[in-house]
């Protein structure tokens, strides 16, 4: 990304931004701008420009004059200087926005890309719906390390000495409350019984968007964080890109690890009184948390961090294994702290995900009311969530309206990373109402913009995800070459940013789906299974095991299929794969037993998609045996829980067991 005047130019996509808004350029103007920027010291003659931009096409010199004049109108009259009888030269000073990566050893090796075919594997599982993960869960961040070893050594020593005593005292005071709170959580669920007691807190020294401008502020913030143990065992940049993987590497025995990124507040209405914006990232055993805090000073921010971290440390949020219990847990946290702006967005998101739209709507309105004048980021976030709410209710018109409002609000506050996520949501919405290949242009514009904004916001994981989504969408429109090109771009960026192997799982999964031969497909699926597993990519891991075991069974290789299935240790999913396995081997009794196990465990954990598939298998197996007992229970579950998408996906199989799809959809 290149900065000049009030503009940013994305060299990769040749897209021009002004304050994060795309400035419309035609392809000739984009090429001409890229040419001037590529060699700003050079005076380009008319022949140079004709050769580089028009590449041999016969055009008049007047066309060159017109395009240069148009660029001057957009950027400024003095942007391109005319040298009589010589040519044209770029004038504004250029600043290259780069990521100052430290040299690393052991960077992930690139998987060789073999030649791929144009055939698409038809059985893409339901889990593909989880490609677009919420940014409050996934810390898709790139940052710098702005401190020296000497300064941080002093900070670490001070925090170890003073923080330890403070921390012990605080936990002795809070012990009684924590035990009572843990018991209240246990009473909510028979599934999760582990008390929420965290032995300590560990923080990684905070960093900043601009280390040069924030060095003294960061040092002051570190000294103010006197309630937790500091650690320099992990690289901050790696942690914010892959918090779960780094957490596992440190193995902190149930502690919470947290760090933050300090930024300027760019919102004009609040920055006078709150000049700082802090992005706080917290990682626990099962999941992460991201919050945003505006502050007047470093002590102010430190106090906010302490209050939130101490609240989170006394909850079960980071330990719950079942996603279905998160809404209840977040509601308890929100009730305890009194409608916190940090809790409301996440609570609303989970309620939308659970199709509890009325409850979600109430929390979103509360978020908008509480944040409108004092927290521009969460106000924009509320607009985005409202778009998600309408999208879940299949109201595309209102969803588009609120996405556009959120995009503009995030742009005004220069919060590029979340603006990128809004554009991903807009791309998904455009895809849901698309009818032909021409509609793909709208999707592509949103995802190109998302990739560029993610780069501006220093979020490499989000940038890579945008290209992966482009590949998936291109595939759905039958664009066979484009789907591979976008995947290759995603994989190239993975190597460029030196991200760990867990981030390779999703691109490898789609390389497998797009592979031409069975040998290629199996090779890529095994490459997926060899990657590190995280809570965010577990669905890819499971889907790969599902697809690969089916391939092996189809090829009459049951031993290989069983070896793959046994990689899945989660009980409900494992039971489903075993049911499919024994069904393929015509062992109906074992298949029914495993399908019942999958159905009951999945239902108990509110994993409806899994229980729906198990219920359908049970209907098919019992029908094949000529038995009708217990079938009403499975039919009733499908009637109560099936979505329109699932009914359409399984319509042929449902018809074979006597379920009327049209009647089911009419009842939705």
XYZ file of C-alpha atoms in Angstrom:
668
model
C 0.000 0.000 0.000
C 1.336 3.428 -0.984
C 0.325 6.664 0.765
C 0.413 10.115 -0.867
C -1.465 13.300 0.038
C -4.853 12.047 1.365
C -4.792 8.936 -0.816
C -3.756 5.314 -0.496
C -3.026 3.172 -3.542
C -3.171 -0.634 -3.396
C -0.521 -1.821 -5.821
C -1.802 -5.403 -5.852
C -5.368 -4.551 -6.888
C -4.570 -1.130 -8.458
C -7.339 0.416 -6.339
C -7.219 4.035 -5.188
C -8.627 5.037 -1.778
C -9.263 8.372 -0.134
C -10.055 8.056 3.576
C -10.817 4.364 2.989
C -13.405 5.137 0.287
C -12.730 3.676 -3.151
C -12.098 6.346 -5.785
C -13.461 5.175 -9.114
C -10.787 4.825 -11.786
C -11.102 3.121 -15.127
C -8.502 0.525 -16.075
C -6.435 3.001 -18.130
C -6.310 5.537 -15.304
C -5.288 2.795 -12.848
C -2.452 1.654 -15.126
C -1.312 5.232 -15.681
C -1.282 5.978 -11.957
C 0.600 2.745 -11.233
C 3.175 3.667 -13.886
C 3.865 7.120 -12.424
C 4.096 5.742 -8.893
C 6.413 2.900 -9.939
C 9.177 5.372 -10.882
C 8.322 8.755 -9.350
C 11.716 10.234 -10.221
C 11.408 9.460 -13.942
C 10.075 11.815 -16.599
C 7.882 9.632 -18.832
C 7.687 10.617 -22.485
C 4.473 10.183 -24.472
C 6.040 7.156 -26.172
C 6.899 5.628 -22.787
C 3.320 6.046 -21.628
C 1.830 4.678 -24.853
C 4.096 1.631 -24.655
C 3.505 0.869 -20.968
C -0.175 1.719 -20.630
C -1.650 0.994 -24.066
C 0.872 -1.748 -24.929
C 1.014 -1.303 -28.654
C -2.600 -0.345 -29.265
C -2.957 2.493 -31.738
C -4.292 5.579 -29.930
C -3.797 9.284 -30.451
C -1.582 11.477 -28.282
C -4.746 13.333 -27.300
C -5.852 10.219 -25.381
C -2.686 10.485 -23.243
C -3.401 14.145 -22.511
C -7.012 13.368 -21.568
C -6.116 10.600 -19.113
C -3.410 12.687 -17.443
C -5.884 15.550 -17.144
C -8.441 13.204 -15.575
C -5.886 11.998 -13.012
C -5.034 15.580 -12.138
C -8.735 16.294 -11.596
C -8.993 13.379 -9.169
C -5.704 13.791 -7.273
C -4.799 17.443 -7.735
C -3.564 19.760 -10.459
C 0.021 19.647 -9.159
C 0.213 15.858 -8.875
C 1.686 15.379 -12.363
C 4.116 17.956 -13.711
C 4.545 18.647 -17.429
C 8.082 19.084 -18.775
C 7.778 20.687 -22.241
C 9.147 18.434 -25.015
C 10.200 15.851 -22.409
C 7.146 14.362 -20.761
C 5.459 14.005 -17.386
C 6.680 13.342 -13.844
C 4.980 12.388 -10.577
C 5.234 15.048 -7.819
C 3.632 14.073 -4.448
C 5.858 12.388 -1.886
C 5.208 8.653 -1.542
C 5.137 6.692 1.699
C 5.218 2.912 1.462
C 3.048 1.295 4.158
C 4.835 -1.939 4.911
C 4.837 -4.579 7.647
C 8.178 -4.560 9.451
C 8.481 -8.309 9.813
C 11.338 -9.738 11.822
C 13.226 -12.486 10.042
C 11.919 -15.824 11.191
C 13.203 -19.307 10.918
C 10.983 -22.287 10.448
C 8.400 -20.438 8.358
C 5.695 -22.722 6.958
C 6.794 -24.522 3.820
C 4.678 -24.011 0.780
C 2.764 -27.067 -0.345
C 3.568 -27.756 -4.008
C 0.685 -26.809 -6.251
C -0.002 -29.540 -8.757
C -1.993 -28.925 -11.868
C -5.685 -28.875 -11.016
C -8.772 -29.738 -12.979
C -12.038 -27.945 -13.699
C -14.268 -30.470 -11.905
C -15.878 -29.461 -8.631
C -16.488 -31.901 -5.790
C -20.254 -31.717 -5.190
C -20.384 -32.644 -1.531
C -19.379 -29.384 0.188
C -20.633 -29.825 3.732
C -22.800 -27.564 5.814
C -19.727 -26.412 7.703
C -18.793 -24.211 4.733
C -21.251 -21.679 6.134
C -18.655 -20.904 8.812
C -16.045 -19.508 6.430
C -16.817 -15.924 7.471
C -15.926 -15.977 11.175
C -16.763 -13.020 13.405
C -13.873 -10.645 14.056
C -14.668 -10.514 17.751
C -13.569 -14.157 17.895
C -10.711 -14.320 15.462
C -7.863 -11.927 16.123
C -6.872 -11.231 12.553
C -4.185 -8.681 13.325
C -0.727 -7.708 12.137
C 1.399 -5.373 14.231
C 4.881 -4.199 15.096
C 7.178 -4.711 18.085
C 7.952 -1.160 19.246
C 10.032 -1.570 22.354
C 13.639 -2.308 23.141
C 14.803 -5.280 25.166
C 16.290 -3.048 27.857
C 13.094 -1.103 28.490
C 10.964 -4.211 28.458
C 13.325 -6.003 30.768
C 12.753 -3.262 33.345
C 8.999 -3.331 32.794
C 8.911 -7.096 33.113
C 10.903 -7.040 36.344
C 8.697 -4.344 37.887
C 5.519 -6.159 36.914
C 6.821 -9.477 38.213
C 7.696 -7.996 41.609
C 4.782 -5.625 42.236
C 2.179 -7.298 40.059
C 2.522 -10.669 41.743
C 1.714 -9.319 45.227
C -1.181 -7.246 43.929
C -2.503 -10.164 41.927
C -2.410 -12.600 44.880
C -4.223 -10.083 47.081
C -6.894 -9.456 44.456
C -7.567 -13.125 43.988
C -7.808 -13.777 47.715
C -10.419 -11.015 47.911
C -12.375 -12.349 44.948
C -12.174 -16.027 45.784
C -15.546 -16.302 47.482
C -17.327 -14.539 44.627
C -15.618 -16.660 41.985
C -16.701 -19.897 43.641
C -20.294 -18.667 43.920
C -20.305 -17.501 40.288
C -18.866 -20.811 39.109
C -21.615 -22.681 40.947
C -24.260 -20.526 39.265
C -22.825 -21.433 35.865
C -22.854 -25.126 36.768
C -26.539 -24.889 37.613
C -27.206 -23.606 34.075
C -25.860 -26.677 32.326
C -25.224 -30.320 32.940
C -22.629 -30.371 30.174
C -20.075 -27.890 31.556
C -19.052 -28.629 35.155
C -15.610 -27.005 35.409
C -15.391 -24.097 37.858
C -14.166 -20.787 36.429
C -11.008 -20.180 38.438
C -7.972 -18.768 36.626
C -4.742 -19.153 38.540
C -3.111 -16.059 37.062
C -3.074 -13.537 34.249
C -0.241 -13.121 31.764
C 0.198 -10.137 29.533
C 2.415 -9.701 26.526
C 3.871 -6.173 26.356
C 1.488 -4.040 24.337
C 2.426 -2.705 20.926
C 1.226 0.098 18.658
C 0.289 0.855 15.091
C 3.198 3.288 14.972
C 5.999 2.366 17.359
C 7.849 5.608 16.634
C 4.939 7.819 17.740
C 3.754 5.762 20.692
C 6.954 4.599 22.379
C 6.638 6.746 25.516
C 2.896 6.024 25.767
C 3.482 2.281 25.534
C 6.134 2.412 28.252
C 3.729 4.325 30.501
C 0.956 1.813 29.810
C 3.206 -1.121 30.734
C 4.086 0.449 34.055
C 0.402 1.045 34.794
C -0.472 -2.625 34.190
C 0.673 -3.730 37.628
C -1.822 -6.519 38.227
C -0.554 -9.388 36.082
C 2.582 -11.285 35.180
C 4.424 -10.029 32.106
C 5.956 -12.466 29.627
C 8.418 -12.123 26.788
C 8.288 -15.799 25.791
C 5.927 -15.149 22.879
C 6.239 -12.850 19.896
C 3.445 -10.259 20.034
C 3.048 -10.170 16.258
C 2.612 -13.932 16.097
C 0.224 -13.889 19.052
C -2.185 -11.376 17.554
C -2.242 -13.320 14.267
C -2.664 -16.745 15.897
C -3.627 -16.340 19.561
C -4.783 -19.933 20.053
C -1.626 -21.462 18.577
C 0.587 -19.188 20.649
C -1.461 -19.949 23.755
C -0.877 -23.668 23.241
C 2.837 -23.054 22.765
C 3.128 -21.249 26.098
C 0.823 -23.792 27.823
C -0.110 -21.391 30.647
C -2.230 -23.834 32.725
C -5.609 -22.129 32.417
C -4.294 -18.558 32.664
C -5.580 -15.819 30.412
C -3.033 -14.238 28.092
C -3.724 -10.739 26.852
C -2.069 -8.004 24.845
C -3.147 -4.862 23.028
C -2.552 -2.578 20.072
C -2.486 1.175 20.717
C -3.785 3.474 17.968
C -4.754 7.081 17.377
C -8.447 7.836 17.630
C -9.283 9.170 14.165
C -12.923 9.993 14.913
C -13.323 13.788 14.713
C -16.142 14.008 17.255
C -14.352 12.206 20.119
C -10.608 12.414 19.565
C -10.178 15.747 21.382
C -11.226 14.227 24.694
C -10.207 10.621 23.933
C -7.132 10.708 21.690
C -6.260 7.004 22.107
C -7.896 3.794 20.896
C -6.769 0.438 22.313
C -7.586 -2.929 20.766
C -7.412 -5.548 23.536
C -6.917 -9.233 22.657
C -7.473 -11.928 25.295
C -6.913 -15.666 24.786
C -7.986 -18.507 27.062
C -8.055 -22.305 26.787
C -10.985 -22.476 24.347
C -11.513 -19.086 22.712
C -10.431 -15.474 22.378
C -11.984 -12.087 23.089
C -11.425 -8.726 21.404
C -12.521 -5.373 22.879
C -11.961 -1.750 21.880
C -11.361 1.047 24.377
C -11.125 4.806 23.910
C -9.049 6.651 26.496
C -7.827 10.090 27.526
C -4.484 8.816 28.839
C -2.478 5.674 29.517
C -3.633 5.408 33.163
C -7.216 5.714 31.913
C -6.703 2.859 29.442
C -4.890 0.763 32.067
C -7.824 1.122 34.463
C -10.251 0.021 31.747
C -8.081 -2.977 30.888
C -7.836 -4.027 34.546
C -11.583 -3.788 35.090
C -12.454 -5.845 31.998
C -9.729 -8.482 32.478
C -10.667 -9.051 36.109
C -14.312 -9.456 35.088
C -13.471 -11.921 32.319
C -11.124 -13.910 34.570
C -14.002 -14.699 36.929
C -16.254 -16.171 34.213
C -16.497 -19.462 32.350
C -16.421 -17.819 28.931
C -12.905 -18.984 28.030
C -13.469 -22.545 29.275
C -16.847 -23.527 27.812
C -16.408 -26.195 25.169
C -19.959 -26.005 23.860
C -20.708 -23.017 21.631
C -24.405 -23.401 22.428
C -23.848 -22.228 26.017
C -22.059 -19.009 25.128
C -25.183 -16.866 24.803
C -26.272 -17.756 28.347
C -22.779 -17.140 29.697
C -22.501 -13.767 27.964
C -25.946 -12.769 29.263
C -24.728 -13.496 32.796
C -21.591 -11.419 32.259
C -23.621 -8.572 30.783
C -26.052 -8.633 33.713
C -23.173 -8.581 36.162
C -21.390 -5.583 34.638
C -24.513 -3.649 33.656
C -24.840 -3.703 29.854
C -21.178 -3.345 29.013
C -20.325 -2.078 25.532
C -17.657 -4.788 25.452
C -20.183 -7.601 26.030
C -23.212 -6.424 24.038
C -21.741 -6.916 20.509
C -20.624 -10.467 21.206
C -23.890 -11.362 22.920
C -25.931 -9.987 20.016
C -23.779 -11.869 17.520
C -24.320 -15.220 19.248
C -28.068 -14.632 19.519
C -28.224 -13.902 15.775
C -26.226 -17.073 15.159
C -28.802 -18.968 17.250
C -31.692 -17.391 15.244
C -32.927 -15.618 18.379
C -33.642 -12.428 16.505
C -35.962 -10.730 18.983
C -33.457 -10.981 21.844
C -30.616 -9.946 19.556
C -32.560 -6.907 18.362
C -33.034 -5.658 21.914
C -29.332 -5.894 22.717
C -28.381 -4.212 19.419
C -30.677 -1.264 20.130
C -29.147 -0.990 23.597
C -25.664 -1.064 22.063
C -26.569 1.720 19.625
C -28.124 3.865 22.349
C -25.216 3.470 24.767
C -22.485 4.011 22.171
C -23.891 6.743 19.907
C -22.173 9.711 21.546
C -19.242 8.144 23.357
C -17.978 5.143 21.375
C -18.005 5.574 17.569
C -16.514 2.140 16.954
C -19.206 0.233 18.807
C -21.881 2.468 17.269
C -20.675 1.413 13.820
C -20.468 -2.166 15.078
C -24.119 -1.954 16.138
C -25.108 -0.908 12.605
C -23.167 -3.856 11.218
C -24.889 -6.251 13.631
C -28.259 -4.829 12.634
C -27.377 -5.680 9.050
C -26.484 -9.203 10.181
C -29.818 -9.422 11.971
C -31.794 -8.489 8.855
C -29.643 -10.808 6.772
C -30.530 -13.661 9.135
C -34.204 -12.752 8.686
C -33.703 -12.803 4.896
C -34.480 -9.105 4.536
C -31.804 -8.212 1.974
C -32.937 -4.604 1.477
C -32.613 -3.598 5.124
C -29.447 -5.651 5.539
C -27.817 -3.769 2.656
C -28.867 -0.416 4.140
C -27.261 -1.111 7.509
C -24.119 -2.601 5.965
C -23.686 0.607 3.973
C -24.144 2.713 7.106
C -21.583 0.629 9.006
C -19.128 0.842 6.116
C -19.361 4.640 6.089
C -19.063 4.961 9.889
C -16.012 2.707 10.076
C -14.505 4.639 7.175
C -15.046 8.005 8.914
C -13.264 6.681 12.034
C -10.457 5.067 9.947
C -11.156 1.635 11.433
C -10.099 -0.223 8.323
C -9.985 -3.791 9.667
C -13.643 -3.815 10.761
C -14.624 -1.979 7.584
C -13.040 -4.906 5.737
C -15.265 -7.326 7.662
C -18.373 -5.317 6.763
C -17.433 -5.594 3.097
C -17.151 -9.372 3.477
C -20.686 -9.360 4.889
C -21.823 -7.261 1.927
C -20.235 -9.773 -0.436
C -22.095 -12.629 1.261
C -25.340 -10.680 0.985
C -24.731 -9.960 -2.704
C -24.071 -13.667 -3.252
C -27.326 -14.644 -1.550
C -29.381 -12.600 -4.038
C -27.212 -13.196 -7.128
C -28.721 -14.836 -10.194
C -26.021 -14.923 -12.858
C -22.308 -14.403 -13.498
C -22.777 -10.658 -13.980
C -23.701 -10.439 -10.299
C -20.249 -11.775 -9.437
C -18.791 -8.354 -10.267
C -20.553 -6.882 -7.213
C -19.228 -9.671 -4.993
C -15.731 -9.239 -6.385
C -15.731 -5.476 -5.757
C -16.677 -5.976 -2.120
C -14.027 -8.643 -1.561
C -11.291 -6.715 -3.370
C -12.140 -3.753 -1.172
C -12.096 -6.016 1.903
C -8.623 -7.292 0.992
C -7.279 -3.779 0.487
C -8.818 -2.494 3.728
C -7.446 -5.455 5.651
C -3.999 -4.564 4.379
C -4.515 -0.947 5.436
C -5.631 -2.180 8.842
C -2.641 -4.546 9.119
C -4.785 -7.673 9.332
C -3.105 -10.278 7.119
C -5.437 -13.126 8.114
C -8.444 -11.055 7.018
C -6.743 -10.179 3.733
C -6.056 -13.844 3.005
C -9.594 -14.805 3.971
C -10.961 -12.307 1.421
C -9.098 -14.073 -1.401
C -10.226 -17.476 -0.143
C -13.817 -16.245 -0.185
C -13.299 -14.937 -3.712
C -12.245 -18.428 -4.740
C -15.306 -19.993 -3.118
C -17.678 -17.503 -4.735
C -16.025 -17.862 -8.139
C -16.490 -21.612 -7.876
C -20.203 -21.234 -7.174
C -20.501 -19.213 -10.406
C -18.616 -21.851 -12.415
C -15.516 -19.669 -12.902
C -13.049 -22.539 -12.873
C -9.819 -20.700 -13.609
C -10.581 -17.780 -11.295
C -11.253 -20.041 -8.320
C -7.732 -21.475 -8.574
C -6.107 -18.080 -9.207
C -7.633 -16.634 -6.038
C -6.557 -19.644 -3.974
C -3.016 -19.311 -5.265
C -3.076 -15.620 -4.294
C -4.227 -16.570 -0.772
C -1.483 -19.181 -0.484
C 1.158 -16.741 -1.746
C 0.155 -14.223 0.925
C 0.331 -16.942 3.593
C 3.970 -17.516 2.707
C 4.678 -13.778 2.412
C 3.308 -13.052 5.894
C 4.932 -16.196 7.321
C 1.790 -17.288 9.130
C 1.718 -20.609 10.948
C 0.396 -23.799 9.381
C -3.101 -23.562 10.890
C -3.947 -20.803 8.403
C -3.120 -23.094 5.456
C -5.949 -25.484 6.276
C -8.808 -23.654 4.521
C -6.988 -22.998 1.195
C -5.720 -26.610 1.112
C -9.268 -27.839 1.733
C -10.520 -26.011 -1.344
C -7.555 -27.116 -3.433
C -8.744 -30.648 -2.607
C -12.340 -29.870 -3.594
C -11.194 -28.383 -6.916
C -8.688 -31.168 -7.723
C -9.023 -33.004 -11.031
C -7.980 -36.519 -10.096
C -8.747 -38.720 -7.107
C -5.022 -38.937 -6.352
C -4.707 -35.147 -6.203
C -7.816 -34.799 -4.059
C -6.615 -37.373 -1.534
C -3.185 -35.737 -1.429
C -4.628 -32.319 -0.580
C -7.050 -33.750 1.976
C -4.139 -35.397 3.784
C -2.282 -32.063 3.654
C -5.261 -30.512 5.485
C -5.261 -33.222 8.161
C -1.556 -32.606 8.796
C -2.119 -28.922 9.663
C -2.476 -27.699 13.282
C -6.072 -27.723 14.522
C -7.602 -24.693 16.263
C -11.178 -23.926 17.402
C -11.551 -21.645 14.353
C -10.504 -24.252 11.765
C -11.907 -27.399 13.428
C -14.887 -27.405 11.062
C -12.445 -27.663 8.126
C -10.643 -30.544 9.848
C -13.926 -32.402 10.433
C -15.264 -31.736 6.941
C -12.015 -33.039 5.460
C -12.217 -36.240 7.517
C -15.841 -36.641 6.417
C -15.069 -36.186 2.708
C -11.884 -38.250 2.725
C -13.450 -41.194 4.593
C -16.288 -41.235 2.024
C -13.745 -41.274 -0.792
C -11.908 -44.229 0.733
C -15.185 -46.136 1.281
C -16.179 -45.471 -2.323
C -12.810 -46.904 -3.388
C -13.419 -49.967 -1.180
C -10.650 -49.060 1.275
C -12.403 -49.378 4.652
C -9.184 -49.564 6.691
C -7.958 -46.232 5.324
C -11.417 -44.734 5.915
C -11.481 -45.877 9.550
C -7.984 -44.490 10.131
C -9.194 -41.069 8.965
C -12.403 -41.253 11.021
C -10.472 -41.987 14.202
C -8.719 -38.623 13.892
C -12.035 -37.072 15.004
C -12.252 -37.415 18.779
C -15.226 -35.141 19.525
C -17.997 -37.642 20.494
C -20.976 -36.386 18.451
C -19.025 -35.863 15.229
C -17.107 -39.118 15.682
C -20.381 -41.019 16.104
C -21.798 -39.517 12.886
C -18.745 -40.580 10.866
C -18.868 -44.086 12.394
C -22.565 -44.316 11.475
C -21.731 -43.452 7.853
C -18.838 -45.946 7.923
C -20.881 -48.933 9.144
C -23.728 -48.044 6.828
C -21.335 -48.245 3.882
C -20.234 -51.688 5.142
C -23.908 -52.769 5.372
C -23.698 -53.275 9.127
C -27.077 -51.669 9.765
C -27.325 -52.373 13.499
C -24.000 -50.706 14.287
C -24.835 -47.827 11.968
C -28.142 -47.242 13.803
C -26.456 -47.352 17.209
C -23.846 -44.782 16.208
C -26.440 -42.576 14.480
C -28.577 -42.586 17.656
C -25.530 -41.620 19.688
C -24.720 -38.777 17.304
C -28.356 -37.607 17.275
C -28.707 -37.553 21.064
C -25.327 -35.977 21.880
C -25.742 -33.390 19.123
C -29.245 -32.530 20.312
C -28.030 -32.159 23.893
C -25.290 -29.782 22.767
C -27.626 -27.847 20.416
C -25.609 -28.921 17.359
C -28.702 -28.943 15.162
C -26.931 -29.428 11.830
C -25.335 -32.636 13.129
C -28.537 -33.982 14.696
C -30.435 -33.243 11.466
C -28.008 -35.353 9.451
C -28.164 -38.133 12.063
C -31.982 -38.032 12.077
C -32.077 -38.394 8.295
C -29.693 -41.383 8.420
C -31.883 -43.013 11.093
C -34.998 -42.526 8.954
C -33.247 -44.097 5.971
C -31.804 -47.033 7.924
C -35.048 -47.876 9.725
C -36.999 -47.617 6.481
C -34.553 -50.059 4.872
C -35.170 -52.503 7.751
C -38.921 -52.069 7.451
C -39.238 -50.733 10.984
C -41.277 -47.706 11.985
C -40.744 -47.357 15.750
C -39.058 -44.151 16.937
C -39.336 -42.601 13.462
C -41.831 -39.961 14.605
C -39.193 -38.456 16.898
C -36.762 -37.944 14.012
C -39.418 -36.553 11.684
C -40.515 -34.120 14.376
C -36.932 -32.972 14.946
C -36.470 -32.284 11.229
C -39.787 -30.394 11.100
C -38.792 -28.235 14.095
C -35.136 -27.526 13.287
C -34.455 -27.817 9.534
C -33.521 -24.619 7.719
C -34.481 -23.799 4.158
C -30.861 -24.272 3.119
C -30.657 -27.747 4.694
C -33.995 -28.833 3.223
C -32.868 -27.776 -0.263
C -29.520 -29.525 0.181
C -31.129 -32.838 1.259
C -34.337 -32.639 -0.766
C -33.850 -35.903 -2.732
C -33.034 -37.973 0.353
C -35.893 -36.408 2.291
C -38.332 -37.234 -0.505
C -37.223 -40.876 -0.339
C -38.292 -41.097 3.321
C -41.620 -39.405 2.636
C -40.933 -35.844 3.826
C -42.660 -33.170 1.730
C -40.082 -30.397 1.142
C -42.626 -27.840 -0.047
C -44.732 -28.361 3.067
C -41.675 -28.031 5.312
C -40.527 -24.813 3.631
C -44.008 -23.326 3.841
C -43.833 -23.722 7.594
C -40.537 -21.843 7.949
